[in-house]
Coordinates of C-alpha atoms in Angstrom, one line a residue:
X1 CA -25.3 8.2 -3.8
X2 CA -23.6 9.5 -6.4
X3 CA -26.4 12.6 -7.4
X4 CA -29.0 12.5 -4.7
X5 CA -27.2 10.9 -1.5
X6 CA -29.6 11.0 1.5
X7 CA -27.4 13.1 4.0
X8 CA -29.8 12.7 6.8
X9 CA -29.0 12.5 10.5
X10 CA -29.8 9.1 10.7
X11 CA -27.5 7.6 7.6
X12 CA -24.9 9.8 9.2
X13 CA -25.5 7.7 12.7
X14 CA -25.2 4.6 10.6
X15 CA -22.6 5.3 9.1
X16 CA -20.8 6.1 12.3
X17 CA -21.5 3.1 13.5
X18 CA -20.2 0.8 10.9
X19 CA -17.0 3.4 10.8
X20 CA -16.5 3.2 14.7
X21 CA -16.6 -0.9 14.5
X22 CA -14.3 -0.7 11.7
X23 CA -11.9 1.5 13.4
X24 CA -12.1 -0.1 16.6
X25 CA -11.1 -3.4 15.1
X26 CA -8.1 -1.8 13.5
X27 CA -7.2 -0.7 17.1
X28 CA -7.3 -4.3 18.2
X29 CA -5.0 -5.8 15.5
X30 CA -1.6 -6.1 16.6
X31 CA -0.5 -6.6 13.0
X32 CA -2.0 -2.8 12.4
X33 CA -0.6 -0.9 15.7
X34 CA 2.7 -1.6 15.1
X35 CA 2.8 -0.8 11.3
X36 CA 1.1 2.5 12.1
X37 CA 3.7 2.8 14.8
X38 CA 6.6 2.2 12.4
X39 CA 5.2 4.6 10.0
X40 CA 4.4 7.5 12.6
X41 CA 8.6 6.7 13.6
X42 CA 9.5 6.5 10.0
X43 CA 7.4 9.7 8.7
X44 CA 6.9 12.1 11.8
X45 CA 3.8 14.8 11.7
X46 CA 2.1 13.1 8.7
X47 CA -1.1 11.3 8.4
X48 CA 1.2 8.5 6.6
X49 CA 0.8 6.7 10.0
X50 CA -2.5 7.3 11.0
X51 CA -5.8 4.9 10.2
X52 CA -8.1 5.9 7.3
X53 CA -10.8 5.7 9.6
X54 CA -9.5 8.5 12.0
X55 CA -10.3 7.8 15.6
X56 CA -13.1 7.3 18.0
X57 CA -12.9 11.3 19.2
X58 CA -12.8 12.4 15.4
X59 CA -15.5 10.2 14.1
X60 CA -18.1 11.6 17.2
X61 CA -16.9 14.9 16.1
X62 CA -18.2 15.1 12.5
X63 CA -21.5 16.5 12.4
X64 CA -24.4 16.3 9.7
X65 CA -23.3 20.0 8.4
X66 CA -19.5 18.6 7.6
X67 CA -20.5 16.1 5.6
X68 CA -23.1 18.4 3.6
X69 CA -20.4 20.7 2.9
X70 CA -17.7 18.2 2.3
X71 CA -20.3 16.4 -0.6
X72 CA -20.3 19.1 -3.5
X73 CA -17.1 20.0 -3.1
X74 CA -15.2 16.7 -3.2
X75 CA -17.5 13.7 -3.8
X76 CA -18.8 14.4 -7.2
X77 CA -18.7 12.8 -10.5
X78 CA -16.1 15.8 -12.1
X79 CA -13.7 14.9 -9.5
X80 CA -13.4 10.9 -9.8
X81 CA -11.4 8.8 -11.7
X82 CA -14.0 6.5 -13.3
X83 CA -12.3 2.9 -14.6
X84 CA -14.9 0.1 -16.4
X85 CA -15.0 -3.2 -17.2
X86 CA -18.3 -2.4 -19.5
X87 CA -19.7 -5.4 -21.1
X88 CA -21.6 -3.2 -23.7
X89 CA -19.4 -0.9 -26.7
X90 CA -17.5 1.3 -24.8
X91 CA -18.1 4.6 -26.6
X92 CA -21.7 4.0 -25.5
X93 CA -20.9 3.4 -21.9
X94 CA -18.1 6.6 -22.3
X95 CA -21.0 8.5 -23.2
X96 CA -23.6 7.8 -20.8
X97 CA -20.5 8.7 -17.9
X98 CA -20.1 12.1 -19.5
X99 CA -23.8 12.8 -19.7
X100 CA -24.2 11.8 -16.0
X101 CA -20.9 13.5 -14.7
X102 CA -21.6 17.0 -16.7
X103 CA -21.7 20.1 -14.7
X104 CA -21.2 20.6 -11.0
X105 CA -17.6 21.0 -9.6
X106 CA -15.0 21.2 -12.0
X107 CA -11.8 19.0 -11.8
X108 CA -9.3 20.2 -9.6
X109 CA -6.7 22.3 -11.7
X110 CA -3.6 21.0 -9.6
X111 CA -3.4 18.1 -7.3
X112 CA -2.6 18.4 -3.1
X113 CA 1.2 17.7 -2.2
X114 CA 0.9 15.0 -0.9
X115 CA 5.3 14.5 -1.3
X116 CA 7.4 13.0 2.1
X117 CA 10.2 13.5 4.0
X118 CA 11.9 10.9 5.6
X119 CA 12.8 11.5 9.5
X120 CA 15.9 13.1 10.0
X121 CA 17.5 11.1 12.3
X122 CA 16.9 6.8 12.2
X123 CA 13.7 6.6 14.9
X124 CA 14.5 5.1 18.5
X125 CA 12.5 1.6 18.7
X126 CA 9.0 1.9 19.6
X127 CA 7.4 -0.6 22.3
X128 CA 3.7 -1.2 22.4
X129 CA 1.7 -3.0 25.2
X130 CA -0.3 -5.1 23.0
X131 CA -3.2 -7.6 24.3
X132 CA -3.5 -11.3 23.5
X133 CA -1.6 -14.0 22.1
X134 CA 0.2 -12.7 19.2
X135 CA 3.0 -10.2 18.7
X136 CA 4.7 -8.7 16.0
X137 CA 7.7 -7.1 14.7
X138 CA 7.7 -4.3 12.5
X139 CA 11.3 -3.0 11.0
X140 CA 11.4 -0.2 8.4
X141 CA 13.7 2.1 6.6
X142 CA 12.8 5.8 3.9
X143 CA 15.4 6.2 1.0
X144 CA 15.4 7.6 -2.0
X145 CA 15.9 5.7 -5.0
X146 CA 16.2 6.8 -8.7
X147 CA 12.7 5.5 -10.4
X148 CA 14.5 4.1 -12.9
X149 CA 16.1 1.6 -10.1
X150 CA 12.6 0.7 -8.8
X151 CA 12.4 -2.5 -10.6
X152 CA 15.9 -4.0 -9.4
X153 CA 15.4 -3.2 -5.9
X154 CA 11.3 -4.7 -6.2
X155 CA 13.3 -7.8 -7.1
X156 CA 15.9 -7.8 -4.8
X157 CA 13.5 -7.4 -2.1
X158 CA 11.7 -10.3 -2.9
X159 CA 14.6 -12.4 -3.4
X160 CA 15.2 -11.2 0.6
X161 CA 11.9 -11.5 1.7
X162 CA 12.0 -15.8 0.5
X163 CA 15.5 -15.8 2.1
X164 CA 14.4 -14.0 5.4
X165 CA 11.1 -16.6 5.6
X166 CA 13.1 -20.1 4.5
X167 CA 15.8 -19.3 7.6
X168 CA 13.2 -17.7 10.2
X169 CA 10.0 -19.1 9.5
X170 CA 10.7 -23.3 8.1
X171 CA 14.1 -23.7 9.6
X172 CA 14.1 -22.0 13.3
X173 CA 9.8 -22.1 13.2
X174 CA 10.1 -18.5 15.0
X175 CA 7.2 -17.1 12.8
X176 CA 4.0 -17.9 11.7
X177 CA 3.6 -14.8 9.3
X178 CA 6.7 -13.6 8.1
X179 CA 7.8 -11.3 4.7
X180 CA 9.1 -7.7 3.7
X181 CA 8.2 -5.6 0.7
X182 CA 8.9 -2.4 -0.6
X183 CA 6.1 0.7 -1.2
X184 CA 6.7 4.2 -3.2
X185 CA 5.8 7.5 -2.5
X186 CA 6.7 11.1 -4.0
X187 CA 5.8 9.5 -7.3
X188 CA 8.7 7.0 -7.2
X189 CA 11.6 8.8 -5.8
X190 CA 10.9 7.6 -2.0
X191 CA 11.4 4.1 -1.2
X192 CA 9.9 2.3 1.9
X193 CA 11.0 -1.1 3.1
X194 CA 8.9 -3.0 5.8
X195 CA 9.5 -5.8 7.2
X196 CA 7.1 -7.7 9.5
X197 CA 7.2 -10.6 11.4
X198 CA 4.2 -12.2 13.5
X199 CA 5.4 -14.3 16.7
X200 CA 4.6 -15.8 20.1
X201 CA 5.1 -12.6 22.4
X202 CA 8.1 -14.8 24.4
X203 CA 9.7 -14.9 21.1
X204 CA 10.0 -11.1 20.1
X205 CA 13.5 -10.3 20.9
X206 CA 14.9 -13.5 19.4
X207 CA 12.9 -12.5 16.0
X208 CA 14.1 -9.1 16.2
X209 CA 17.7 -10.1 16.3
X210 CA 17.1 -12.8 13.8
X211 CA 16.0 -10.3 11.2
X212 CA 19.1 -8.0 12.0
X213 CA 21.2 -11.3 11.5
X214 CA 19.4 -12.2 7.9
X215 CA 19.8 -8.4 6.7
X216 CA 24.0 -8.8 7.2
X217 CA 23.9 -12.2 5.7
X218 CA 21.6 -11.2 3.1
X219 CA 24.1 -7.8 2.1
X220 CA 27.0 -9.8 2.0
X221 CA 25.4 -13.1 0.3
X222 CA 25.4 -13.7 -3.8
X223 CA 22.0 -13.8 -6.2
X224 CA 22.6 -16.2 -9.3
X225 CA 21.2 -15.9 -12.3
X226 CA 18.9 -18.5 -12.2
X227 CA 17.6 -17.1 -8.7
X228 CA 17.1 -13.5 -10.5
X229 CA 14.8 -15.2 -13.2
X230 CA 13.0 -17.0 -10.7
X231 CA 11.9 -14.0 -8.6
X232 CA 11.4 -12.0 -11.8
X233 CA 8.7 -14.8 -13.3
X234 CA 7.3 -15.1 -9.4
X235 CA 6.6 -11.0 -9.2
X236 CA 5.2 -11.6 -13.4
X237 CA 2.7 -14.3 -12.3
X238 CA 1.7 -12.2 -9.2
X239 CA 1.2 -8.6 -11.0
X240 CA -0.8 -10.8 -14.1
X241 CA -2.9 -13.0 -11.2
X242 CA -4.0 -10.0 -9.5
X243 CA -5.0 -8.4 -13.7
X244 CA -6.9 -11.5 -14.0
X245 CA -10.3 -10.6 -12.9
X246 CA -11.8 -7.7 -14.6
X247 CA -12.7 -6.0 -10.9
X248 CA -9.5 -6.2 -10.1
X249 CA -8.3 -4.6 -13.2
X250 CA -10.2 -1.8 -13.1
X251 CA -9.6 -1.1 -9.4
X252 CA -5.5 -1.6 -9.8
X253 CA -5.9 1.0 -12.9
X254 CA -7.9 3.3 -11.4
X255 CA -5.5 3.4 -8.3
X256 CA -2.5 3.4 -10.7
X257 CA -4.0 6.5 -12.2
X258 CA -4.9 8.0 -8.8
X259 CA -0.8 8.2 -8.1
X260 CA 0.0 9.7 -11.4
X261 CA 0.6 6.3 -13.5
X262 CA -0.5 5.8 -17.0
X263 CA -4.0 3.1 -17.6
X264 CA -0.6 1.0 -19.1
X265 CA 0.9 1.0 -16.0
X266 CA 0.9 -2.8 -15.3
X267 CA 2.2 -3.8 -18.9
X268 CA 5.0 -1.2 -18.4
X269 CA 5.6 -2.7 -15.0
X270 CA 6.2 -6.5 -16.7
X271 CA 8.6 -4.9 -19.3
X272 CA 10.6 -3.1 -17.0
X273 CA 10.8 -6.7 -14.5
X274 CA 12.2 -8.7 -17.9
X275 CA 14.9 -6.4 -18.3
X276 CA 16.6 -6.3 -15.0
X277 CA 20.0 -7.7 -14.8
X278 CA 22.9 -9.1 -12.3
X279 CA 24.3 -5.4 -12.9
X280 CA 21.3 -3.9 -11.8
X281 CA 21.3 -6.1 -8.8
X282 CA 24.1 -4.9 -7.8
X283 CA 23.8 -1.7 -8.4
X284 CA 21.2 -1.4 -6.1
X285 CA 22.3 -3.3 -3.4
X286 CA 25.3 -0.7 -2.8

């Protein structure tokens, strides 16, 4: 695929096919509408709120021509961030990469913006007619933060994502999925917090306002230590579980390198959890 891929008309129907499924069940999941709905709100004229797998009218549109122009200049060895989990000596696997990945297009010299701008203006609420059963809430807010406050507020998200699901989701039983978390973009400097909140459709607007309630209780409610050090050993075990399996590690470090982070990134990451403090905390939560 990587030197010889057969870019014939009929892999380039198959592959439509399996991308049209793919995108079409992404159309049907009412988890998925409404995050790309609070995104498009959040991040207007971007692709930040568009599916990966475009849409059915762009997918028909792409033509066996595209996709033999698109191969040498993007999809090539020089331009990919190879990560390995070899189980032979690495200078020997190093090697036989670099004799494989020689020639042809050359790295790009500088990397695409790819930097946001919040909206301007906090979005009007979005309504979708969604099929089915389920239905979901999706709240979200831009800011930017100063990297090196990235760790306090990861933590003082989580410590209000457990708050928000112990009163909404095992006390009142509004939710049957239920959290928040926060994402990065512009290399750290832009925050996004989402939360979502999966419900019976009859039960929307009393889960909306019980998330608006939990947020004001939450900004005016007190962390302990003890309750710091608990969500600070809870995101540890996570970031090590997910380092565990030597796939895992080389996807999470390739993808950490893909966004400008060091191969270290994940050790960095723990170090940078243990040494948040109560000031930090509060710092952030201003």
């Amino acid at each position: 695929m990587l030197f010889q891929p057969a870019l014939t008309e009929a892999n380039l129907q198959q592959a439509r096919q399996a991308l049209s499924q793919a995108q079409a069940r992404q159309e049907r999941d009412p988890r998925l509408a409404g995050q790309r709905a609070m995104l498009q709100a959040l991040f207007p004229g971007t692709w930040k709120g568009r599916s990966v797998y475009g849409t059915a009218a762009s997918l028909q549109s792409i033509t066996l021509q595209d996709v033999q122009d698109f191969w040498p200049k993007h999809f090539r060895p020089a331009n990919m961030i190879w990560t390995i989990q070899p189980n032979q000596p690495v200078r020997e696997v190093e090697a036989e990469i670099r004799a494989l990945s020689e020639g042809g297009v050359e790295r790009p010299t500088q990397r695409a913006d790819l930097s946001f701008a919040p909206a301007a203006a906090p979005p009007e609420p979005v309504r979708l007619p969604l099929k089915g059963k389920q239905g979901y809430v999706w709240a979200g807010k831009a800011f930017r933060v100063d990297p090196k406050d990235a760790p306090a507020l990861e933590v003082l998200v989580s410590l209000f994502s457990d708050a928000l699901s112990f009163e909404l989701r095992e006390k009142r039983g509004l939710a049957y999925s239920l959290g928040s978390g926060v994402s990065w973009l512009n290399g750290g400097d832009l925050a996004v917090l989402q939360i979502s909140m999966g419900t019976r459709p009859e039960n929307l607007a009393t889960a909306r306002d019980g998330i608006q309630e939990q947020v004001r209780h939450f900004a005016g409610a007190g962390v302990s230590q003890r309750e710091l050090q608990k969500a600070v050993n809870k995101m540890k075990g996570q970031t090590l579980m997910r380092w565990i399996p030597s796939l895992s590690r080389a996807y999470f470090m390739g993808l950490g390198m893909f966004q400008g982070q060091p191969p270290e990134a994940y050790r960095q990451r723990l170090q940078r959890l243990d040494k948040v403090s109560m000031a930090d905390l509060r710092r952030v939560r201003v």
